Structure formats: structure tokens, C-alpha cells
Short mmCIF file of C-alpha atoms in Angstrom, two decimals:
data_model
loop_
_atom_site.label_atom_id
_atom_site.label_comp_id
_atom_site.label_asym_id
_atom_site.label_seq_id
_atom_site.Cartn_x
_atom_site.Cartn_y
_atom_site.Cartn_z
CA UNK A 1 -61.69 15.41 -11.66
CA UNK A 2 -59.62 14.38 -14.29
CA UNK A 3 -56.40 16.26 -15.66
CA UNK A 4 -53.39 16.08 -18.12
CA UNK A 5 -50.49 18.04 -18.93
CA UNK A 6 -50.70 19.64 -22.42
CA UNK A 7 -47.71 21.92 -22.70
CA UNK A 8 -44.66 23.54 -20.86
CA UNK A 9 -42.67 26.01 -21.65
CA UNK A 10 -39.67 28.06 -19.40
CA UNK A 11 -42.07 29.50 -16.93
CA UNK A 12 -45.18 26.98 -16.59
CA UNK A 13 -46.80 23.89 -16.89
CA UNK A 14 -50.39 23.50 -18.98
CA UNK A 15 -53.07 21.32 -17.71
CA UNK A 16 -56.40 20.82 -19.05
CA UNK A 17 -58.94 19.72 -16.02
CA UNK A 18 -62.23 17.96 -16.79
CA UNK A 19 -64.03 19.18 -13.77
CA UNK A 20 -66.90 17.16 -11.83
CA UNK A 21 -69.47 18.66 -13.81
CA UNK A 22 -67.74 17.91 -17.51
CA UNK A 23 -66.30 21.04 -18.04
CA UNK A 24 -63.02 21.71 -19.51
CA UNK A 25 -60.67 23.93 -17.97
CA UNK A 26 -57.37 25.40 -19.43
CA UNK A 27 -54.94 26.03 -16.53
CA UNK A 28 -51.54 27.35 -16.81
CA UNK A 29 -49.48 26.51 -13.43
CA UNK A 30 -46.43 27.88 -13.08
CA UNK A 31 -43.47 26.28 -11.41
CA UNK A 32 -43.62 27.59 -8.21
CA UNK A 33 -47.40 27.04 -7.71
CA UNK A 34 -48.89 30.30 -9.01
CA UNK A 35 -52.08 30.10 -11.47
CA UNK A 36 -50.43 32.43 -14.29
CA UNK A 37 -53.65 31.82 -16.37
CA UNK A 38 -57.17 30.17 -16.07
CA UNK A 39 -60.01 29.92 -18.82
CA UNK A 40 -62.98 27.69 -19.22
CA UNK A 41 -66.16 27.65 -21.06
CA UNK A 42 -68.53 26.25 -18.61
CA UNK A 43 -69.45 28.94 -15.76
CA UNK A 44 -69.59 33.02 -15.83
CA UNK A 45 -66.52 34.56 -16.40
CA UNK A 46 -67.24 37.54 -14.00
CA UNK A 47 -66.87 35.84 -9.91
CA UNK A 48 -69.69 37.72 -8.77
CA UNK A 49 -72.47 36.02 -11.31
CA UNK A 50 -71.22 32.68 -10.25
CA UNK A 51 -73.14 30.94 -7.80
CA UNK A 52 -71.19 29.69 -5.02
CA UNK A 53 -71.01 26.09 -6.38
CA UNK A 54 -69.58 27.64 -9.40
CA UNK A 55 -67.21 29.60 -7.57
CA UNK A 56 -66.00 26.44 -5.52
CA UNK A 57 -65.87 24.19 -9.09
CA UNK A 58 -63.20 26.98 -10.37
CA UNK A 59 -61.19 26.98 -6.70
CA UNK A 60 -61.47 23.03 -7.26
CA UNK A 61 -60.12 22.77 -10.84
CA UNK A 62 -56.88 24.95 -9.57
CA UNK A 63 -56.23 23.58 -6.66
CA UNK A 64 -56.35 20.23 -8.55
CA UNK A 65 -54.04 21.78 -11.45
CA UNK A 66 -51.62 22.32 -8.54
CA UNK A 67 -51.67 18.99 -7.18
CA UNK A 68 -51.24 16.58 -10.26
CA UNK A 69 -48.18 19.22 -11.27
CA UNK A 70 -46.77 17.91 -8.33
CA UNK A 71 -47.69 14.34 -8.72
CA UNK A 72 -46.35 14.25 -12.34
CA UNK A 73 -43.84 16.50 -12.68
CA UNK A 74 -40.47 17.28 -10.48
CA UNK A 75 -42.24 20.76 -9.47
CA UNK A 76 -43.12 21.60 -6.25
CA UNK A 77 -46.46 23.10 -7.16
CA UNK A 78 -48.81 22.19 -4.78
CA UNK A 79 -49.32 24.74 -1.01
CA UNK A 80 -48.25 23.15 2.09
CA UNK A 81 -51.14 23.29 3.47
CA UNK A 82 -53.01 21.09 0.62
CA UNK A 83 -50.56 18.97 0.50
CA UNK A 84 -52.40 15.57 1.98
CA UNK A 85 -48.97 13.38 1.50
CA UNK A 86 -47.21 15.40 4.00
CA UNK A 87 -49.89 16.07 6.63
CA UNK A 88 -49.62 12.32 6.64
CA UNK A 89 -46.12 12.43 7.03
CA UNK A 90 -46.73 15.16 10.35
CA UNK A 91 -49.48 12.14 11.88
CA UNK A 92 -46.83 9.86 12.04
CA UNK A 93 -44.31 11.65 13.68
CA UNK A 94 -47.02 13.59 15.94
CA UNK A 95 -48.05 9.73 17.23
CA UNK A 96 -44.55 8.66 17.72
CA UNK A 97 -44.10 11.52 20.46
CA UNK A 98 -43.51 10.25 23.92
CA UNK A 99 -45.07 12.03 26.98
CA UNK A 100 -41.89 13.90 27.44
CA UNK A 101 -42.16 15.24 23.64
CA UNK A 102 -45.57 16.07 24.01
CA UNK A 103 -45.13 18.10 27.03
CA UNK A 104 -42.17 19.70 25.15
CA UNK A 105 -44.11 20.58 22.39
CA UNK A 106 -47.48 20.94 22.90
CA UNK A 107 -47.94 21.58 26.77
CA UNK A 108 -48.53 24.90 26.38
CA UNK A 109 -51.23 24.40 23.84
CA UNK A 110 -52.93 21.12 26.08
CA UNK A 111 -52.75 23.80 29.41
CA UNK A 112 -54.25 26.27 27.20
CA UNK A 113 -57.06 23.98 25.96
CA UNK A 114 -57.96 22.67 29.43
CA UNK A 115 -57.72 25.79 31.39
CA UNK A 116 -61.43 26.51 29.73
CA UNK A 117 -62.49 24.05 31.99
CA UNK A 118 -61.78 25.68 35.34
CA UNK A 119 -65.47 25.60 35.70
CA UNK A 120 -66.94 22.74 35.38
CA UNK A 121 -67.93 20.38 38.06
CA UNK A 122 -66.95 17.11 35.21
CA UNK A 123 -63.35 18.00 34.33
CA UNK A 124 -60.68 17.76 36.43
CA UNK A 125 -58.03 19.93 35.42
CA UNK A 126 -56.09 19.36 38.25
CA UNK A 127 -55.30 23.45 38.93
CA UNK A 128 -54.37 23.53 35.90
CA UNK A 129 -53.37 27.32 34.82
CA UNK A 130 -53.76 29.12 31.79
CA UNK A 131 -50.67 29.81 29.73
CA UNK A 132 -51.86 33.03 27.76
CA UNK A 133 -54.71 35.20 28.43
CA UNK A 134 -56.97 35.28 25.98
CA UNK A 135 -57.39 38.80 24.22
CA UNK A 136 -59.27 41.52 25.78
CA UNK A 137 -60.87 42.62 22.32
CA UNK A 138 -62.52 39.17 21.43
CA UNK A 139 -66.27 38.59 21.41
CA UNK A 140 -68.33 35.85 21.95
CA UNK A 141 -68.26 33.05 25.18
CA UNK A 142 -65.03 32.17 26.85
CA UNK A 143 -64.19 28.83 24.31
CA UNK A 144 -64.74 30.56 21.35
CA UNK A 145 -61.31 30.86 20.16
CA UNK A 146 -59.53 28.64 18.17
CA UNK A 147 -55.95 27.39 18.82
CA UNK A 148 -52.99 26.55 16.53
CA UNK A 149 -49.52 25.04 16.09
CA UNK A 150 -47.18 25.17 13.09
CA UNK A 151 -45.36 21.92 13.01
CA UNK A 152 -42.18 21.91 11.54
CA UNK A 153 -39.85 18.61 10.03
CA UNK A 154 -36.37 17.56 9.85
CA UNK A 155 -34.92 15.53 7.00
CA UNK A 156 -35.84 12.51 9.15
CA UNK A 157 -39.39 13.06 9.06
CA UNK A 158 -39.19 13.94 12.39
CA UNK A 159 -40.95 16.89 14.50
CA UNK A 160 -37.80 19.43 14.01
CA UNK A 161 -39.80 22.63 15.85
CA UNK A 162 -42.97 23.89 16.18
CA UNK A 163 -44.72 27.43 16.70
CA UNK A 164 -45.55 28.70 19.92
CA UNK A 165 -49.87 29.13 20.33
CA UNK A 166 -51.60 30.82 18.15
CA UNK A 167 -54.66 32.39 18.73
CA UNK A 168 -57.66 33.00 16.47
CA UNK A 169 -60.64 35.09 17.79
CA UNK A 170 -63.61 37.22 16.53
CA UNK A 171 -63.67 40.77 17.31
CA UNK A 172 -66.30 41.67 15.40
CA UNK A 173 -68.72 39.95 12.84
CA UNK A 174 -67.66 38.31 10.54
CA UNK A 175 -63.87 39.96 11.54
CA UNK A 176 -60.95 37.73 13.28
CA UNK A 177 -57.53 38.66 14.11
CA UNK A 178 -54.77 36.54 15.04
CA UNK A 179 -52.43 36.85 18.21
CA UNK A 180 -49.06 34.73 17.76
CA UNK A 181 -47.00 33.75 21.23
CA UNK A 182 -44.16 32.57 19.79
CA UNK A 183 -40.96 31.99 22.25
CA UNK A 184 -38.87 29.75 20.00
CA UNK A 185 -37.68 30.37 17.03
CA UNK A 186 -38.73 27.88 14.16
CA UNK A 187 -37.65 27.50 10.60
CA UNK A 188 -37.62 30.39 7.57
CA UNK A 189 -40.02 28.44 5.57
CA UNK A 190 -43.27 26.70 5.08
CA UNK A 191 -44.50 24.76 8.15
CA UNK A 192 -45.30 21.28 7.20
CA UNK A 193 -49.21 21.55 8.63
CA UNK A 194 -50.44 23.08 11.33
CA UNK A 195 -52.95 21.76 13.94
CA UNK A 196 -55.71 23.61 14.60
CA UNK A 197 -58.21 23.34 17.59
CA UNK A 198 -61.08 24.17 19.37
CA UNK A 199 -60.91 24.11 23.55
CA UNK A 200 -61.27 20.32 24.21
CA UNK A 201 -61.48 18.94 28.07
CA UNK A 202 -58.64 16.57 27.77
CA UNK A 203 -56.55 15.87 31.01
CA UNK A 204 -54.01 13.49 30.07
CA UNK A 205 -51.04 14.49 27.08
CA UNK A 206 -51.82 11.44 25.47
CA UNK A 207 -55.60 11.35 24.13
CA UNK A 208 -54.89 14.96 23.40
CA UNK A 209 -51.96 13.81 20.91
CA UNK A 210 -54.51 11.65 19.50
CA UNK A 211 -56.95 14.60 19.22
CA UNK A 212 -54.10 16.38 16.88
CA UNK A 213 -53.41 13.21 15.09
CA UNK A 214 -56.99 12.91 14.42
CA UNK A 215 -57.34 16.67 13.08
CA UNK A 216 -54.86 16.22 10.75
CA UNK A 217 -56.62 13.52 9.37
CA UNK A 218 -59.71 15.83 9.14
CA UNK A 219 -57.56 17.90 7.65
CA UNK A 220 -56.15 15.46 4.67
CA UNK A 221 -60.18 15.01 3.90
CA UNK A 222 -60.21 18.67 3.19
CA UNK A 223 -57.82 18.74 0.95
CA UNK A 224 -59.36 15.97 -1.30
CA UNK A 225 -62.61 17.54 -1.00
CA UNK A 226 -60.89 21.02 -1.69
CA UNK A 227 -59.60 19.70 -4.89
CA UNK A 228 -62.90 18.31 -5.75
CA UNK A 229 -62.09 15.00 -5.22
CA UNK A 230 -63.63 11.98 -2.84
CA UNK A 231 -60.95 11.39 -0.69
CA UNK A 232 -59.51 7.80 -0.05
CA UNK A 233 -61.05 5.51 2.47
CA UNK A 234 -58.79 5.67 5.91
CA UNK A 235 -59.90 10.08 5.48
CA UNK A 236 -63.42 9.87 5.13
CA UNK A 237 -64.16 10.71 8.36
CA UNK A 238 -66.28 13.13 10.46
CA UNK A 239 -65.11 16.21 12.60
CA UNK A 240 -63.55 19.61 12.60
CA UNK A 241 -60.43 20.38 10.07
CA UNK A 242 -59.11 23.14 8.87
CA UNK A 243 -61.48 25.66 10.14
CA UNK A 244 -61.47 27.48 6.29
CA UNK A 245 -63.78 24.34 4.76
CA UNK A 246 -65.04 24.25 8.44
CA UNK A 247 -66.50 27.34 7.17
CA UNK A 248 -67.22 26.26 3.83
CA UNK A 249 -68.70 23.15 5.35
CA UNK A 250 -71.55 25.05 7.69
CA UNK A 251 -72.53 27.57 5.03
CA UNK A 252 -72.08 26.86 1.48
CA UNK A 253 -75.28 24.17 0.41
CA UNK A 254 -72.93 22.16 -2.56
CA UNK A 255 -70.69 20.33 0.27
CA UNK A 256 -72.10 17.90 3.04
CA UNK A 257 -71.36 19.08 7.08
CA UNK A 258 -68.08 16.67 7.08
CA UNK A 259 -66.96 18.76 10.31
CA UNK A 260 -70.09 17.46 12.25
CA UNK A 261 -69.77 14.66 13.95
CA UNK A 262 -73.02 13.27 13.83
CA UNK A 263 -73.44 13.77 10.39
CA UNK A 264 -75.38 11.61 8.07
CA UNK A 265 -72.87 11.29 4.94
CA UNK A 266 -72.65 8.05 3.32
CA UNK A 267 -69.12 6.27 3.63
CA UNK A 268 -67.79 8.41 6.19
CA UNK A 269 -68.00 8.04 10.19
CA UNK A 270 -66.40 9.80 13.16
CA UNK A 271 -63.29 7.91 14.27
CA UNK A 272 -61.54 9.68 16.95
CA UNK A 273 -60.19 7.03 18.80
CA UNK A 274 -57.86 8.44 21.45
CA UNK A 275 -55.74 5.97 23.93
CA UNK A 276 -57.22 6.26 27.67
CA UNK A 277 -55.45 7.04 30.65
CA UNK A 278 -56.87 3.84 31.84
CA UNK A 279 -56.12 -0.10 32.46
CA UNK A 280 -57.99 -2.87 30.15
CA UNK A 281 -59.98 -3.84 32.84
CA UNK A 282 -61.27 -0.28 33.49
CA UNK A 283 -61.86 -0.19 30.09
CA UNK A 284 -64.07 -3.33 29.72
CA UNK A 285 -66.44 -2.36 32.49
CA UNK A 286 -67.13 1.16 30.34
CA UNK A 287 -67.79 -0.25 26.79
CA UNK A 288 -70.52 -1.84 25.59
CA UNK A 289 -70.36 -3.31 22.56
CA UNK A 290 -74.21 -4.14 21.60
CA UNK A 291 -75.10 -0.42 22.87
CA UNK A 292 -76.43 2.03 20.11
CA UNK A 293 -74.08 4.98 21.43
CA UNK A 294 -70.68 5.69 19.99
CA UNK A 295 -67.63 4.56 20.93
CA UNK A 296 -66.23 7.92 21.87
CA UNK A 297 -69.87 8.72 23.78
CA UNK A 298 -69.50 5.69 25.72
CA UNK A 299 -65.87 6.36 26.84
CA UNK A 300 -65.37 10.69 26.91
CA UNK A 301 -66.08 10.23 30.46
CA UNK A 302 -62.70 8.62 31.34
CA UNK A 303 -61.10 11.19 29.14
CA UNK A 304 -61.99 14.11 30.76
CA UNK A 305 -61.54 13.03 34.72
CA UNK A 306 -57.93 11.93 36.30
#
């Protein structure tokens, strides 16, 4: 993707976008992030005779009109939750928590995650209880919900606030709803991201804040790859992001399966390095560094028991 500004006037910013298959796109941005006009040359003006490559080449070449506004200009024009600058911004002060923070903040969310694990004979929750129930009107097995935060900074760069749990859930094909529990109040305005995840058996606060940090890293992929763009090095990595491209991801043939884990993609590898609730010397006995298996395979077992 390649772009330049070619006019402004009192309302909006034009940029003409040389998408990744050579095609020029007009794209008038205004200055509070709204597309106020779009034409190209290269792909069916009519959505619904574009294939769904075509489709995601047109959602590309605006999202990436958005983002080198911002980059150039003084505008704000790119959504908060594309915006891969300050999702890096949330990492940092997400792995500078202490244990004490991340109770504060995210207990509710860790209990919540773990208490799927009541069951099984190979997590110890220790009696762990569930926060929330989940809702009476969603389908599928017990884990499939997915869990969010909205985290929210201060001037400092610092975690001001965050969101109470919120809870995503099918209740019908291809139909979710959202339940909110929110018992603090947080800032009137954007969050600056928001975590989102998938019951995980974690049993100590720590690994778990590394499990955020790690899907907001996911996360920052996605929104290179949403603006059709190969994203730097330290974010081409492996596992679930936001779920949207998660989506995008399983069922749309033009991108690779970047949310799998054991994916075969070139250049990018799963990561998720979490720090263990355990000493060195418990460590060294677990790892094996000439074995075949994964890091994270070789050690999930001292992750998930106390």
C-alpha cells in the first residue's frame, strides 16, 4: 500500500492509495475519521459483485487512508481500535501491573476465565468461583463465550480505568449479543484497546497478564493486516486477536489463519511467552531445548496447576 495526500480543503483531507494489487484509489477522509467519498477504477462499483477479496482490498485502502492522515497530518483520523501505536502504548502499561493491580483490574475477568475449569481433573482452580453467570439464552458448550475489557489511559500512559466484563455469546447462528457488567464507572470517550479473550486455564494473575499482553500484540498484527499491510517484525505472530479478523481469518480464502497457532505462515511464529509461577530450577527440569515441541507445549503444564 502506498498513499499521498493530494488536496485539503475546510472539511477533509484527499489521499490517493495505490492498493496491493496496483489500483488507484481516490479517498476523501475527513477530519474526524469519516470516509466522505471513495472512488476507484479497479473493482465493481456495486459491493455485492465484488468478490470478497475485492471487498477486503476497498476496506484495506480506507482503513489505510485513515491511518497515514494520522501519520502525516495533525488529524486524529485513524479508530481507536486500529490504532497499532497505542495498543502498544496499553502492552506496556498492562506489563508494568503488579499483582495487586492485576487483581484490581482484571480479577474479575481471570476468576471468570478459570471458573470454566471447575471440571477438569488438570486445572487447579483452587475453588475458584465464578463472578457472573453466563447468560441463560446462549448456545453452544460452556467456553464458548468470549470475554472483554476496555482499558482506559491517563496522561501518563498509565492504566487510568477499565470496563467491568463483557460478555460476547451466540444465541443463535450466526447472531451474538453482548451482556456488559460494568460496576465502575470509566471515562466518556474512546477506550484505548480492549482485550479480548477466550476461557484460558490460567491459575496464577501473572501468566494471565502476559496472556493480555500477548493479545494485544495479536491484535496490533490485525491492524497492519487490516490496512493491507505486512506488519513489522516483533507482530508477526500467531494466535487469536481481535475476534472480527479472527473471523475474517477462518473464513475468507485471501488472508492466511494468523489466529491459529500452529499455522504454517512464513515469517511469523507463536510467541506467547508468559512468566511461570515457578523457580529456575523447576523450570530447567521442564524444558528441553533439543525437543521438537514448542516452548509453550513443553511448559502449559506448570501454568495451569498451583
Amino acid at each position: 500500500m502506498e498513499a499521498q495526500v493530494i488536496d485539503r480543503d475546510d472539511q477533509d483531507i484527499g489521499v490517493e492509495v495505490d492498493d496491493n494489487n496496483g489500483v488507484e484509489h481516490r479517498i476523501l477522509v475527513s477530519y474526524d475519521g469519516d470516509i466522505s467519498g471513495h472512488s476507484q477504477d479497479g473493482y465493481p462499483d456495486d459491493p455485492e459483485r465484488r468478490s470478497t477479496s475485492e471487498q477486503e482490498t476497498i476496506f484495506h485502502a480506507r482503513r489505510y487512508a485513515k491511518y497515514y492522515v494520522a501519520q502525516e497530518t495533525e488529524y486524529d483520523t485513524i479508530p481507536w481500535d486500529l490504532n497499532p501505536g497505542r495498543f502498544e502504548t496499553v502492552r506496556d502499561a498492562l506489563a508494568a501491573l503488579t499483582a495487586d493491580e492485576l487483581d484490581d483490574y482484571f480479577g474479575d475477568l481471570f476468576a471468570q476465565s478459570l471458573s470454566h475449569y471447575a471440571d477438569d481433573p488438570d486445572v487447579d482452580t483452587g475453588g475458584t468461583e465464578r463472578p457472573y453467570e453466563l447468560p441463560t439464552d446462549k448456545i453452544g458448550p460452556d467456553g464458548a463465550v468470549l470475554y472483554e475489557q476496555e482499558i482506559y489511559l491517563d496522561e501518563s500512559d498509565d492504566i487510568e480505568a477499565v470496563s467491568g466484563v463483557i460478555v460476547e455469546y451466540y444465541v443463535a447462528k450466526g447472531e451474538r449479543t453482548t451482556v456488559r457488567h460494568d460496576e465502575a464507572p470509566v471515562p466518556d470517550r474512546d477506550s484505548d484497546a480492549r482485550i479480548e479473550i477466550s476461557p484460558a486455564p490460567f491459575v496464577d494473575l501473572k501468566p494471565f497478564r502476559d496472556y493480555l499482553v500477548y493479545n494485544l500484540r495479536c491484535q496490533i498484527r490485525d491492524c497492519y493486516v487490516g490496512m493491507g499491510l505486512e506488519p513489522p517484525a516483533a507482530y508477526k505472530v500467531l494466535g487469536p486477536g481481535q475476534y472480527r479478523f479472527t473471523g475474517k481469518y477462518q473464513h475468507f480464502e485471501c488472508y492466511p489463519a494468523y489466529f491459529d497457532v500452529n499455522a504454517d505462515i512464513p515469517g511469523y511464529s507463536h510467541e506467547f511467552a508468559p512468566e511461570l509461577p515457578i523457580s529456575d530450577a523447576e523450570l530447567g527440569g521442564l524444558v528441553d531445548l533439543g525437543s521438537e515441541r514448542s516452548l509453550y507445549s513443553q511448559l502449559k503444564g506448570a501454568l495451569f496447576s498451583r
